[in-house]
PDB file of N, CA, C and O in Angstrom, chain B, residues numbered from 101:
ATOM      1  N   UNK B 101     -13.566  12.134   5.863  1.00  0.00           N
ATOM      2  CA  UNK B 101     -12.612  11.053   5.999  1.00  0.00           C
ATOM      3  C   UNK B 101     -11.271  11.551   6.484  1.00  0.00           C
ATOM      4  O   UNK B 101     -10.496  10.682   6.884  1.00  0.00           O
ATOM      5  N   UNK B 102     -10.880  12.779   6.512  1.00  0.00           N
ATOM      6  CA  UNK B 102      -9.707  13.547   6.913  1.00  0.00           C
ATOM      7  C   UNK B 102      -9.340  13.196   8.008  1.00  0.00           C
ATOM      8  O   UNK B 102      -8.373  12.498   8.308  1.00  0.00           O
ATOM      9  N   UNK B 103     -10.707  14.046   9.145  1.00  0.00           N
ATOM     10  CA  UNK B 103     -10.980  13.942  10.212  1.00  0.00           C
ATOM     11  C   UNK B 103     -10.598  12.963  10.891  1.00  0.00           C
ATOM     12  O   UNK B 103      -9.762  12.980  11.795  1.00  0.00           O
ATOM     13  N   UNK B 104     -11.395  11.762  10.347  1.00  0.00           N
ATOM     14  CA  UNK B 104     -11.339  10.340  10.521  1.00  0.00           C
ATOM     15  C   UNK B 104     -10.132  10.225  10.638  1.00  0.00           C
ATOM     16  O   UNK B 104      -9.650  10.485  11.740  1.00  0.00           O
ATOM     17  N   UNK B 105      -9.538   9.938   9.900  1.00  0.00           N
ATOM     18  CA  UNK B 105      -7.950   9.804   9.751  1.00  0.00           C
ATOM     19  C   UNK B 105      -7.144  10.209  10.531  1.00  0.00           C
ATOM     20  O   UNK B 105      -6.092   9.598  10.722  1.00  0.00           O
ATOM     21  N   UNK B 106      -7.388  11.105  11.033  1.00  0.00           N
ATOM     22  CA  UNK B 106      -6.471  12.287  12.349  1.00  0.00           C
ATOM     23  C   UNK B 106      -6.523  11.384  13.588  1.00  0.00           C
ATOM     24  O   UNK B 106      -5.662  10.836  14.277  1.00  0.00           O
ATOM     25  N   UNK B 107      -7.925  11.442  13.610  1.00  0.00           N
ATOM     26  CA  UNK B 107      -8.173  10.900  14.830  1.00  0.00           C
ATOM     27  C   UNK B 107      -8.271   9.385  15.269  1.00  0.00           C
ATOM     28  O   UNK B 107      -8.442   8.864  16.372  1.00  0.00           O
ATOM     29  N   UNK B 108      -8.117   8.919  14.120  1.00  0.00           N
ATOM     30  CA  UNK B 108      -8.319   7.477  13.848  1.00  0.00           C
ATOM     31  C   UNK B 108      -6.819   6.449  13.422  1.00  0.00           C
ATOM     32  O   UNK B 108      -6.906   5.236  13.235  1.00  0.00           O
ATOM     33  N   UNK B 109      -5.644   7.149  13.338  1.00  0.00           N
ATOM     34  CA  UNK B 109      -4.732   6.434  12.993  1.00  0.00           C
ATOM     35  C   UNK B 109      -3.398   6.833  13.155  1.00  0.00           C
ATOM     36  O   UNK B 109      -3.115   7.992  13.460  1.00  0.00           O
ATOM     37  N   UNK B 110      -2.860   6.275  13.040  1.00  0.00           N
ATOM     38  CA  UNK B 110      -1.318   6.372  13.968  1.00  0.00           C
ATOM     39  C   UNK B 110      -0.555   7.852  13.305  1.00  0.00           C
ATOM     40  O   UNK B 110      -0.790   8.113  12.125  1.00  0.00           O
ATOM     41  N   UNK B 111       0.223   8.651  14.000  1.00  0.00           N
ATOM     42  CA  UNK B 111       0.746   9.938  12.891  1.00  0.00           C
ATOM     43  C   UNK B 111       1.757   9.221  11.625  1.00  0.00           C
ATOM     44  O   UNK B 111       2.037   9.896  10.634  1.00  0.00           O
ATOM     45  N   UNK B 112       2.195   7.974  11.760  1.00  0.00           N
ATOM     46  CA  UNK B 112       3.251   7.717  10.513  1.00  0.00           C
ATOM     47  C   UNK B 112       2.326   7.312   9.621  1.00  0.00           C
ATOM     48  O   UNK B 112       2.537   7.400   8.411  1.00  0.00           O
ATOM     49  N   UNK B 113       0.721   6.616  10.342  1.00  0.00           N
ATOM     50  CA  UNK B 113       0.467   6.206   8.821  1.00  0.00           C
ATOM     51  C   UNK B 113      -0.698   7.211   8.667  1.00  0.00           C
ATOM     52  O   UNK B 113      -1.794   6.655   8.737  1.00  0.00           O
ATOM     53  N   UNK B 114      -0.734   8.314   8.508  1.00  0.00           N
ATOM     54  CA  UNK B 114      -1.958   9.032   8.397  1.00  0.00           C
ATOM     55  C   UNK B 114      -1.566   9.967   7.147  1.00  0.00           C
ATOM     56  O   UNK B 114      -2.492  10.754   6.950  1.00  0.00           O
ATOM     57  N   UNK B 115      -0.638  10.127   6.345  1.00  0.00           N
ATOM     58  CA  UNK B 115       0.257  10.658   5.423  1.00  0.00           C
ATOM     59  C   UNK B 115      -0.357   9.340   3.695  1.00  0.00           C
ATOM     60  O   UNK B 115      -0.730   9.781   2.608  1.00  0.00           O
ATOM     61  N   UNK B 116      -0.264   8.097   4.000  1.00  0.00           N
ATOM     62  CA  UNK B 116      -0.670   6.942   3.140  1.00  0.00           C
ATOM     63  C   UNK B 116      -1.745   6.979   3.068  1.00  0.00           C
ATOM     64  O   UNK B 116      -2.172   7.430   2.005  1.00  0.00           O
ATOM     65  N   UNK B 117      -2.900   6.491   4.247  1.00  0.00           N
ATOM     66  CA  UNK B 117      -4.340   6.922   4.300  1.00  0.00           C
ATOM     67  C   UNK B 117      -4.701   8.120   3.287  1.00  0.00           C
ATOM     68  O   UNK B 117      -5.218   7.879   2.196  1.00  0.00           O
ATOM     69  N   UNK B 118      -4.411   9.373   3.696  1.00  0.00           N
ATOM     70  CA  UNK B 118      -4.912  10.537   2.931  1.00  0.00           C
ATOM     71  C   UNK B 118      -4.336  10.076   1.418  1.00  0.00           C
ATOM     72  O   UNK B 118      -5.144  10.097   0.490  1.00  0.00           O
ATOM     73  N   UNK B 119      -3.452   9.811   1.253  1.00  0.00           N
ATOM     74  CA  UNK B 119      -2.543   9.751  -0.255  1.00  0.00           C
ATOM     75  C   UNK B 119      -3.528   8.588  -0.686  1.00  0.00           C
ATOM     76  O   UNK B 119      -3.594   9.002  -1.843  1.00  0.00           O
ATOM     77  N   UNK B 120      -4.268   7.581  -0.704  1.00  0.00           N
ATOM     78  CA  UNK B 120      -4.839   6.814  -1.035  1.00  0.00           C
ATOM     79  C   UNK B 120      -6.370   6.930  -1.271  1.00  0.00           C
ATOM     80  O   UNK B 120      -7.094   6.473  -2.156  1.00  0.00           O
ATOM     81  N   UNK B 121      -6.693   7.936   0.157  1.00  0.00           N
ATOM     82  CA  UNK B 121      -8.453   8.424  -0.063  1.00  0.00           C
ATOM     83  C   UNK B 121      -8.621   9.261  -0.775  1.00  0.00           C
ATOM     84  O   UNK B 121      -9.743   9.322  -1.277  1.00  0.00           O
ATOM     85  N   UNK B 122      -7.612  10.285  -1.154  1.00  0.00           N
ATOM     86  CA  UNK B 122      -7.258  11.326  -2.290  1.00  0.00           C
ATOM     87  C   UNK B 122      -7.482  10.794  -3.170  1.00  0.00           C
ATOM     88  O   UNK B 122      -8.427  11.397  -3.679  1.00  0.00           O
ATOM     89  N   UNK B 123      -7.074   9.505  -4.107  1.00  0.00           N
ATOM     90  CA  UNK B 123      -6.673   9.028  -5.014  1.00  0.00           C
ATOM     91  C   UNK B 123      -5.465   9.619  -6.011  1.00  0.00           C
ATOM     92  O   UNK B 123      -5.415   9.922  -7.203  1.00  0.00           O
ATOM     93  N   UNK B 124      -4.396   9.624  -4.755  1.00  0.00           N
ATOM     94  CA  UNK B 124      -3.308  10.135  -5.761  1.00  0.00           C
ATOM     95  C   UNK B 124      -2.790   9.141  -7.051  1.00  0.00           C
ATOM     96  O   UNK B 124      -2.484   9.468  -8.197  1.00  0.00           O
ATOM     97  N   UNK B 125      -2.812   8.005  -6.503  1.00  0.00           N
ATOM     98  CA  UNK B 125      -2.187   6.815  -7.382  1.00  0.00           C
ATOM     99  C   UNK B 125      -3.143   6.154  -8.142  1.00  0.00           C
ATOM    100  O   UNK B 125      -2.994   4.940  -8.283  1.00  0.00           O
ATOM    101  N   UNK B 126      -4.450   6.903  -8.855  1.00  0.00           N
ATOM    102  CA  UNK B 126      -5.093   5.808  -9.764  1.00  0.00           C
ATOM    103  C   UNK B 126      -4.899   6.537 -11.314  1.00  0.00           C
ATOM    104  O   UNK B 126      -5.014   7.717 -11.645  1.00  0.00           O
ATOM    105  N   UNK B 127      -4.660   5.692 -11.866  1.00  0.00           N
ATOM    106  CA  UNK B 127      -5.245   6.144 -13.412  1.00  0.00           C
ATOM    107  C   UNK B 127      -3.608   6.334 -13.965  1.00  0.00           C
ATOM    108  O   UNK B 127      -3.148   7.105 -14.808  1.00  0.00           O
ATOM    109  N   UNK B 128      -3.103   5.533 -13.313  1.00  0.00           N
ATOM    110  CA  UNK B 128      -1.976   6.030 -13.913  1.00  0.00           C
ATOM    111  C   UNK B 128      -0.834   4.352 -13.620  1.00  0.00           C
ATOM    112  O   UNK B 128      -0.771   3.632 -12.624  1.00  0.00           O
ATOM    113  N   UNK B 129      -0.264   4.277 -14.664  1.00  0.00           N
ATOM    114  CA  UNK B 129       0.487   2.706 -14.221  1.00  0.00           C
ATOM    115  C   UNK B 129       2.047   3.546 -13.971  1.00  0.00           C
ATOM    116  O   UNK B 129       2.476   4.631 -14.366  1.00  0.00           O
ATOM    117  N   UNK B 130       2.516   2.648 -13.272  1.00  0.00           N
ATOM    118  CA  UNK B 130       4.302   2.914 -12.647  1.00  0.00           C
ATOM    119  C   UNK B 130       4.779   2.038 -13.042  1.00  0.00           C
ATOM    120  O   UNK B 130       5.980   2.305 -13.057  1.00  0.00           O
ATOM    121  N   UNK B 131       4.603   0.921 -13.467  1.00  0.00           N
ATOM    122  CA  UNK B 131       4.959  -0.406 -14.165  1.00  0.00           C
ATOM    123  C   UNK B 131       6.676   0.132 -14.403  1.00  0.00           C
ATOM    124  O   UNK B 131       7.605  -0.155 -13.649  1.00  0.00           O
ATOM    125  N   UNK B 132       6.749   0.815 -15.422  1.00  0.00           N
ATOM    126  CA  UNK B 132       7.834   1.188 -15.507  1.00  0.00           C
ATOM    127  C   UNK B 132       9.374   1.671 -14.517  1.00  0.00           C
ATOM    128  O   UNK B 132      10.520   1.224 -14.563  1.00  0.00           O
ATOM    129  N   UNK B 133       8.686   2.866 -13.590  1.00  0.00           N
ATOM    130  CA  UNK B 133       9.413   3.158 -12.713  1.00  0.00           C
ATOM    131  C   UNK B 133       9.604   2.215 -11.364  1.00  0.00           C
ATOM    132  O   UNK B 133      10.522   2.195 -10.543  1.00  0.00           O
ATOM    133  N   UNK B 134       8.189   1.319 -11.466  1.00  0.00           N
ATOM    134  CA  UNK B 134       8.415   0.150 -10.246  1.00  0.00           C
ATOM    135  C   UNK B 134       9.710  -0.781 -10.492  1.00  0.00           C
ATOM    136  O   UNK B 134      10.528  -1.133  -9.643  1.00  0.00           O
ATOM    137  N   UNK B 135       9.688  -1.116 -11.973  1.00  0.00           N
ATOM    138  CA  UNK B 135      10.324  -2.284 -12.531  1.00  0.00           C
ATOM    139  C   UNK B 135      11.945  -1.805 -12.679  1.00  0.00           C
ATOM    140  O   UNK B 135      12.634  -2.662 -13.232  1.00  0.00           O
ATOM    141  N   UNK B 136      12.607  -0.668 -12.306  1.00  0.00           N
ATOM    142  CA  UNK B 136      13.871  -0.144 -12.226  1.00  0.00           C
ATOM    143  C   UNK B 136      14.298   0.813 -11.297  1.00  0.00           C
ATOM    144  O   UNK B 136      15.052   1.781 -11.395  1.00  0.00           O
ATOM    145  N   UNK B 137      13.424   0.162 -10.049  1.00  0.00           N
ATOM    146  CA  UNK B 137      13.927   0.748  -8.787  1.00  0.00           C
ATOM    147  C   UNK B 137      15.607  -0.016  -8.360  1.00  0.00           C
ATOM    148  O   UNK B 137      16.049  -0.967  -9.005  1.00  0.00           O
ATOM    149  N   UNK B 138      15.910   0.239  -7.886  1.00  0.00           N
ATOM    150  CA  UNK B 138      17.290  -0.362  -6.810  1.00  0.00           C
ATOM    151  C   UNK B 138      17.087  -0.619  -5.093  1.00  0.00           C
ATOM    152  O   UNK B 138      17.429  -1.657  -4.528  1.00  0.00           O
ATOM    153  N   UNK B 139      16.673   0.155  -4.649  1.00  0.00           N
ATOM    154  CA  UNK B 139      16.104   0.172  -3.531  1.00  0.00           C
ATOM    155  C   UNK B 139      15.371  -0.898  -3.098  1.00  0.00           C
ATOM    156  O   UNK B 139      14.505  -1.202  -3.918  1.00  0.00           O
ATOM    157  N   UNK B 140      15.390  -1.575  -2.132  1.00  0.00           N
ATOM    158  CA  UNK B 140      14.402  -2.301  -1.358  1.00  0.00           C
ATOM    159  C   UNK B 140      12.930  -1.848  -1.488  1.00  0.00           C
ATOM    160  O   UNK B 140      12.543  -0.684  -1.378  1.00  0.00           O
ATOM    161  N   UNK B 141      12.271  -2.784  -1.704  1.00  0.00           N
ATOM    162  CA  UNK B 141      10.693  -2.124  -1.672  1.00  0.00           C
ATOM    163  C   UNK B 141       9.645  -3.577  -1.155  1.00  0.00           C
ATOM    164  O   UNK B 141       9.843  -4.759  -1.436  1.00  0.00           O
ATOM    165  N   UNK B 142       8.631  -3.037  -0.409  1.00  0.00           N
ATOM    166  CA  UNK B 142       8.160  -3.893   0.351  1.00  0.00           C
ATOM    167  C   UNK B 142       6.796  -3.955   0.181  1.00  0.00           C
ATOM    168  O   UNK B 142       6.206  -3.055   0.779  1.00  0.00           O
ATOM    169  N   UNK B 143       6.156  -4.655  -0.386  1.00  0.00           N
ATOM    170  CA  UNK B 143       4.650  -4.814  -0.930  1.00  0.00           C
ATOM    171  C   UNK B 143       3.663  -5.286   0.188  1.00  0.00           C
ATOM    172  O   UNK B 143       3.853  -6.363   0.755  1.00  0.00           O
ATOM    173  N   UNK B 144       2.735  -4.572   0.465  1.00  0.00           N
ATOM    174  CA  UNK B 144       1.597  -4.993   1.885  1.00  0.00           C
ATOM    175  C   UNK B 144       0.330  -5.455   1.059  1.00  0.00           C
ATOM    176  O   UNK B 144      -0.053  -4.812   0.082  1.00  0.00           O
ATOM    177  N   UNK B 145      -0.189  -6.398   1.423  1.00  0.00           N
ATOM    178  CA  UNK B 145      -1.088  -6.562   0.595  1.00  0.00           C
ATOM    179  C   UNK B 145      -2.401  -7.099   2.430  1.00  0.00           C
ATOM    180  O   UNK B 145      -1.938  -7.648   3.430  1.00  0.00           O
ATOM    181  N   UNK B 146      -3.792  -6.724   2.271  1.00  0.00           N
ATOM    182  CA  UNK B 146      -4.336  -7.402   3.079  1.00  0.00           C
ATOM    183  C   UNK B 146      -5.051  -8.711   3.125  1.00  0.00           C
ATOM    184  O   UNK B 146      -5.757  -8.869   2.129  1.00  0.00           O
ATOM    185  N   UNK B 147      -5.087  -9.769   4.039  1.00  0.00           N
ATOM    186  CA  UNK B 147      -5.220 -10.953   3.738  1.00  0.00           C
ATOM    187  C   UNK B 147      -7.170 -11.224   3.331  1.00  0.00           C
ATOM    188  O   UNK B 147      -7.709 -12.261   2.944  1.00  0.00           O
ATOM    189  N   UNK B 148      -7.581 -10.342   3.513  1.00  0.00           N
ATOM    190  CA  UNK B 148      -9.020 -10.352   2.830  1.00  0.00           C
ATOM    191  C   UNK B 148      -9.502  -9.615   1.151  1.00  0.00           C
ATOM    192  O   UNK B 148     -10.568  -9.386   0.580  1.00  0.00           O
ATOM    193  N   UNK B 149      -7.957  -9.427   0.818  1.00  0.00           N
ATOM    194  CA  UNK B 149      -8.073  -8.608  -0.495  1.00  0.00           C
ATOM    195  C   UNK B 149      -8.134 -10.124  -1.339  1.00  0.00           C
ATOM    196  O   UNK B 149      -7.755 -11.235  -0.968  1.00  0.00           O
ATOM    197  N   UNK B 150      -8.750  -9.698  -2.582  1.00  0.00           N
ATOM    198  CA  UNK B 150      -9.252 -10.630  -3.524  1.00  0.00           C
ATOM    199  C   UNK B 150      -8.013 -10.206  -4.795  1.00  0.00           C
ATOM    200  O   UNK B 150      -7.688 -10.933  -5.733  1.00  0.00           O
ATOM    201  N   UNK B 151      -7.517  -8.932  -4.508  1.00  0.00           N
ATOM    202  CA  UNK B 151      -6.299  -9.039  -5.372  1.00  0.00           C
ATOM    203  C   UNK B 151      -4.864  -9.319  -5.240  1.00  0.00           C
ATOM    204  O   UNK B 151      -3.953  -9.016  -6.009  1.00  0.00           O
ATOM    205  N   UNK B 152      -4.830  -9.933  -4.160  1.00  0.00           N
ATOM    206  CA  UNK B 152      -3.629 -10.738  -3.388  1.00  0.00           C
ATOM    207  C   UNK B 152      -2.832 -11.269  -4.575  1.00  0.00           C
ATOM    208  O   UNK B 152      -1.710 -10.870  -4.888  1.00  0.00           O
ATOM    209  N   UNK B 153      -3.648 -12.364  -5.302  1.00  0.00           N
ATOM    210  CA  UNK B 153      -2.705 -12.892  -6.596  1.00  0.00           C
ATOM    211  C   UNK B 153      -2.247 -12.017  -7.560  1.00  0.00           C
ATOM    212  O   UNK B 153      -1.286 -12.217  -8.304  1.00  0.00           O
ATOM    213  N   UNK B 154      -3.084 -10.868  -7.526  1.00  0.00           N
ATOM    214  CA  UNK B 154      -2.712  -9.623  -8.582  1.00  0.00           C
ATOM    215  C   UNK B 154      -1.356  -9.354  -8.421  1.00  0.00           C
ATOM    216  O   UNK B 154      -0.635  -9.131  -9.393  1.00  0.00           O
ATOM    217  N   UNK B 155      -0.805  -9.357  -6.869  1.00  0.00           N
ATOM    218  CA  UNK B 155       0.310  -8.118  -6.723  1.00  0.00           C
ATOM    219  C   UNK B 155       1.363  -9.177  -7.103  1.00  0.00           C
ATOM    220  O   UNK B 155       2.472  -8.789  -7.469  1.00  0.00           O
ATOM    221  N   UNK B 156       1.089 -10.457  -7.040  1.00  0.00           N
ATOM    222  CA  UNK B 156       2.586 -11.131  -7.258  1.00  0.00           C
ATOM    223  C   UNK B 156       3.506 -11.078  -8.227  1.00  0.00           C
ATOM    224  O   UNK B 156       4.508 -11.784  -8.342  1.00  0.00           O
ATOM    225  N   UNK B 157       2.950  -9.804  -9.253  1.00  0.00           N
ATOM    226  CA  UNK B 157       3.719 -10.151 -10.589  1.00  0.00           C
ATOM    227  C   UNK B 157       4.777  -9.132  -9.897  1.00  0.00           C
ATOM    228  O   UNK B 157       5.948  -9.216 -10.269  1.00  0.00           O
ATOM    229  N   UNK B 158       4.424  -8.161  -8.899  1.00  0.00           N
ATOM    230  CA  UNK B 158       5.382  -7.446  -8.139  1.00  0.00           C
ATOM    231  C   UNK B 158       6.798  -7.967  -7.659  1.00  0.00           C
ATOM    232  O   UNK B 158       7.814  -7.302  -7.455  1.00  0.00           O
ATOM    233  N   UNK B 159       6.619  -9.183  -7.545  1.00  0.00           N
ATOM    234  CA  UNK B 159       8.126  -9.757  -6.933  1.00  0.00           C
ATOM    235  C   UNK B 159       8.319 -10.415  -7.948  1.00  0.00           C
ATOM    236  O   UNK B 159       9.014 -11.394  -7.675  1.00  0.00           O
ATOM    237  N   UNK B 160       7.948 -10.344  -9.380  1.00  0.00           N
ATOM    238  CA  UNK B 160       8.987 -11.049 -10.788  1.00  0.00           C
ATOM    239  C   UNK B 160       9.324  -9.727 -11.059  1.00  0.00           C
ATOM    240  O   UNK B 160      10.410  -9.295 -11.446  1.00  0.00           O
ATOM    241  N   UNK B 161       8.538  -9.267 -10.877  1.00  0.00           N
ATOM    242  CA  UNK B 161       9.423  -7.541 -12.296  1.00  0.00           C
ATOM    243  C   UNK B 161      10.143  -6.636 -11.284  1.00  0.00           C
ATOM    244  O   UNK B 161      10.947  -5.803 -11.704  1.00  0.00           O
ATOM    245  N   UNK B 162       9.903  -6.753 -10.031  1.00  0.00           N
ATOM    246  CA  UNK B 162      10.763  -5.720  -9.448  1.00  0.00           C
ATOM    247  C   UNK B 162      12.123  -6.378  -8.982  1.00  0.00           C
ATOM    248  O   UNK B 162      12.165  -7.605  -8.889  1.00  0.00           O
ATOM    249  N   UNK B 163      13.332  -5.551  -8.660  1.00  0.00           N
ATOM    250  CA  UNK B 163      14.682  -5.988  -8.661  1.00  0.00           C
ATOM    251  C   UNK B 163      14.412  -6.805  -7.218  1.00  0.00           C
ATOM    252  O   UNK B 163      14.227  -8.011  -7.057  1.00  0.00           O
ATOM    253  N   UNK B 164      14.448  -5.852  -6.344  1.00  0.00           N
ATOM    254  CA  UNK B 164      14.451  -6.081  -5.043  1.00  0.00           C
ATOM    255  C   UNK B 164      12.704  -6.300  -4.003  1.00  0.00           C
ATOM    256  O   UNK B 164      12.478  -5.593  -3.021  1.00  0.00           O
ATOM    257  N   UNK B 165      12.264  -6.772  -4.223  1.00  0.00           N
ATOM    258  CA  UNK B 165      10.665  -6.772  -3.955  1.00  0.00           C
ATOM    259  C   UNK B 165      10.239  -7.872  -2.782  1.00  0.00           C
ATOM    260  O   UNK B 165      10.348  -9.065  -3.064  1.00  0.00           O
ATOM    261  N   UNK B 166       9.790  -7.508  -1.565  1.00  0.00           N
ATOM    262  CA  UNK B 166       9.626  -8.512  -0.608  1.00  0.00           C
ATOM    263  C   UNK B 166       7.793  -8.149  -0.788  1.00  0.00           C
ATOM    264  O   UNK B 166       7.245  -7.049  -0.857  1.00  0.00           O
ATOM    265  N   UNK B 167       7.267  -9.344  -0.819  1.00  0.00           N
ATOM    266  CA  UNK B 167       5.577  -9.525  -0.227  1.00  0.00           C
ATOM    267  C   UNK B 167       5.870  -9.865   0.823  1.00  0.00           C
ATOM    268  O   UNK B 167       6.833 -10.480   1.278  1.00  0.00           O
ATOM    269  N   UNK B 168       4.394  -9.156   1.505  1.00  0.00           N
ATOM    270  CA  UNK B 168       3.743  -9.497   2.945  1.00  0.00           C
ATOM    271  C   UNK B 168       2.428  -9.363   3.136  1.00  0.00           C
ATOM    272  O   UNK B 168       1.888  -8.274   2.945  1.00  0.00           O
ATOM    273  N   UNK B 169       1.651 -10.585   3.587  1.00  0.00           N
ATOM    274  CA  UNK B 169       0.429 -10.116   3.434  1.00  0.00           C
ATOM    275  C   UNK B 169      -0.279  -9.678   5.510  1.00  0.00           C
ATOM    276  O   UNK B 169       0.077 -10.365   6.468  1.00  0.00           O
ATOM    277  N   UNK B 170      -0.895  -8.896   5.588  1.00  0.00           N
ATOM    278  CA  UNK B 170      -1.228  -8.651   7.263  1.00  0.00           C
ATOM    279  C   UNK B 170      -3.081  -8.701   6.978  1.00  0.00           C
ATOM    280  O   UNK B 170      -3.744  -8.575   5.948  1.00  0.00           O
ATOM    281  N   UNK B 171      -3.409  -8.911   8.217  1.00  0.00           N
ATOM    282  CA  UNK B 171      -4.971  -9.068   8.445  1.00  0.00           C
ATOM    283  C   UNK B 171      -5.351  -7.190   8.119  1.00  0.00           C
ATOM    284  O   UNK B 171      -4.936  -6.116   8.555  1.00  0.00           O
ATOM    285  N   UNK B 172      -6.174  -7.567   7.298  1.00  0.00           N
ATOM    286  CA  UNK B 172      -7.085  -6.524   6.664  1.00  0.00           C
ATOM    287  C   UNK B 172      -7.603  -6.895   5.307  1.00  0.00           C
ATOM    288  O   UNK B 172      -7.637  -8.051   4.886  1.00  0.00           O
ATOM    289  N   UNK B 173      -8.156  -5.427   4.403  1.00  0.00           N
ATOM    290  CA  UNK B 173      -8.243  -5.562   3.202  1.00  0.00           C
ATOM    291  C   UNK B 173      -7.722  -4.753   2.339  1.00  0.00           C
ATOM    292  O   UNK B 173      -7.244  -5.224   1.307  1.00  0.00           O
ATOM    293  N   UNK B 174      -7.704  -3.411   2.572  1.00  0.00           N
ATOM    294  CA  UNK B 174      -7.040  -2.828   0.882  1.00  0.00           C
ATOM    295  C   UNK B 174      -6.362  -1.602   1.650  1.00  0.00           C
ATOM    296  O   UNK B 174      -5.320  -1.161   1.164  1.00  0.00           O
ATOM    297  N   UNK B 175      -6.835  -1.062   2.724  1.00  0.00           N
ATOM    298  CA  UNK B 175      -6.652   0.179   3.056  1.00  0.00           C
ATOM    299  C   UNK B 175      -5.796  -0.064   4.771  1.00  0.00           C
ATOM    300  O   UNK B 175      -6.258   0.495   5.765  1.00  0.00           O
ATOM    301  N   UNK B 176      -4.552  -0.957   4.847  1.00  0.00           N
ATOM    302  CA  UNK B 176      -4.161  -1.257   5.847  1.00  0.00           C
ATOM    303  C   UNK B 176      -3.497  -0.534   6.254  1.00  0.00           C
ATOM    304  O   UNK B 176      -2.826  -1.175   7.062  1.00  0.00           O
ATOM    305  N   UNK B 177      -3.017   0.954   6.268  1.00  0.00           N
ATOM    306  CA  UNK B 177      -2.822   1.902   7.373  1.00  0.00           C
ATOM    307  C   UNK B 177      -3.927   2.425   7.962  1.00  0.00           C
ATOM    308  O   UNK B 177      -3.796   3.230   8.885  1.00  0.00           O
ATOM    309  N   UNK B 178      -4.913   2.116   7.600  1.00  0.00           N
ATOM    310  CA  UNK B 178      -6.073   2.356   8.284  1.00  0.00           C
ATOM    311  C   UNK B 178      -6.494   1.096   9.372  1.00  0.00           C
ATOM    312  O   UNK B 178      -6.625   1.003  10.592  1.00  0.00           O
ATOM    313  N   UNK B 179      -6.592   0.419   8.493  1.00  0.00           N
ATOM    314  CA  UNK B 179      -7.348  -1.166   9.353  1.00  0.00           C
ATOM    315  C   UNK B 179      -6.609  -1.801   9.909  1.00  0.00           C
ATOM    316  O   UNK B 179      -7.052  -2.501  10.819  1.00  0.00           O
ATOM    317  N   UNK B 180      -5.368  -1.826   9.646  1.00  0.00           N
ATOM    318  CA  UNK B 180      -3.811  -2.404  10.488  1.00  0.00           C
ATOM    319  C   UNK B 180      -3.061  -1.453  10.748  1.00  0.00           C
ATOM    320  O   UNK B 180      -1.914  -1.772  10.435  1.00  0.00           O
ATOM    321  N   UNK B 181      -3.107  -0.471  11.149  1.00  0.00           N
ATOM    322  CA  UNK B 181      -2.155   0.846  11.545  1.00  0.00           C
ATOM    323  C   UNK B 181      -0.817  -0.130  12.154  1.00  0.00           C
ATOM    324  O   UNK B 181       0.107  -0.454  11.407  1.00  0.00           O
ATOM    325  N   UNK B 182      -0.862  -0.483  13.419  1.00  0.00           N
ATOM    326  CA  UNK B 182       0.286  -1.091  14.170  1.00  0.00           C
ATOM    327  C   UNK B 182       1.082  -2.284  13.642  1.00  0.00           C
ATOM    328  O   UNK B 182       2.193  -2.502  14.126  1.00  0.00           O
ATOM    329  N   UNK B 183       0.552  -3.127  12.613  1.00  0.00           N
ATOM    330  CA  UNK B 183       1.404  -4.093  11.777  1.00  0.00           C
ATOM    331  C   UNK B 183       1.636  -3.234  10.508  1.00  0.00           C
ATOM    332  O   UNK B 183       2.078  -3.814   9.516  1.00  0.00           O
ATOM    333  N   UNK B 184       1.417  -2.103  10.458  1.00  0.00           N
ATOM    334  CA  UNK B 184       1.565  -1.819   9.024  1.00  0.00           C
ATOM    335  C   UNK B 184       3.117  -0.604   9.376  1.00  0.00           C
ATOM    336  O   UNK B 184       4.120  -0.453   8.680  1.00  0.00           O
ATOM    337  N   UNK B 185       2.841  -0.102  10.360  1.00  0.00           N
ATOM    338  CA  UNK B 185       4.110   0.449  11.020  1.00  0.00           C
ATOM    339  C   UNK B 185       5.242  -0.089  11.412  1.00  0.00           C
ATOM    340  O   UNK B 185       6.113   0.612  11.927  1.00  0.00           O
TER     341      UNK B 185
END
């Protein structure tokens, strides 16, 4: 899937891809550190994901939190490279 990735997706988003096929971010909640950011933060969600309603609690608990949803499903630097850039 590395490979894939190299050759398969844009160089800005090929850094997210790996960080996601890795599974850097499971097993672990951020709830906390999401919910006392300051910073702008921008939630992608894909419009064939079934957890679309999941992420909305994202724009009550975070300060600054914009949703967007783009055509795909879960893994949209892969499947939307150019809207996801």
């Amino acid at each position: 899937w590395l490979d894939k990735t190299i050759n398969g997706a844009y160089v800005e988003a090929r850094t997210p891809i790996q960080a996601f096929n890795a599974g850097l971010l499971n097993h672990r909640s951020f709830e906390e550190e999401l919910s006392t950011l300051e910073q702008p933060v921008l939630v992608l969600s894909g419009s064939s994901d079934k957890r679309n309603e999941d992420r909305n609690m994202y724009a009550t608990k975070m300060k600054n939190c914009t949703m967007r949803v783009l055509d795909g499903l879960n893994v949209l630097p892969y499947e939307n490279a150019r809207d996801t850039v």
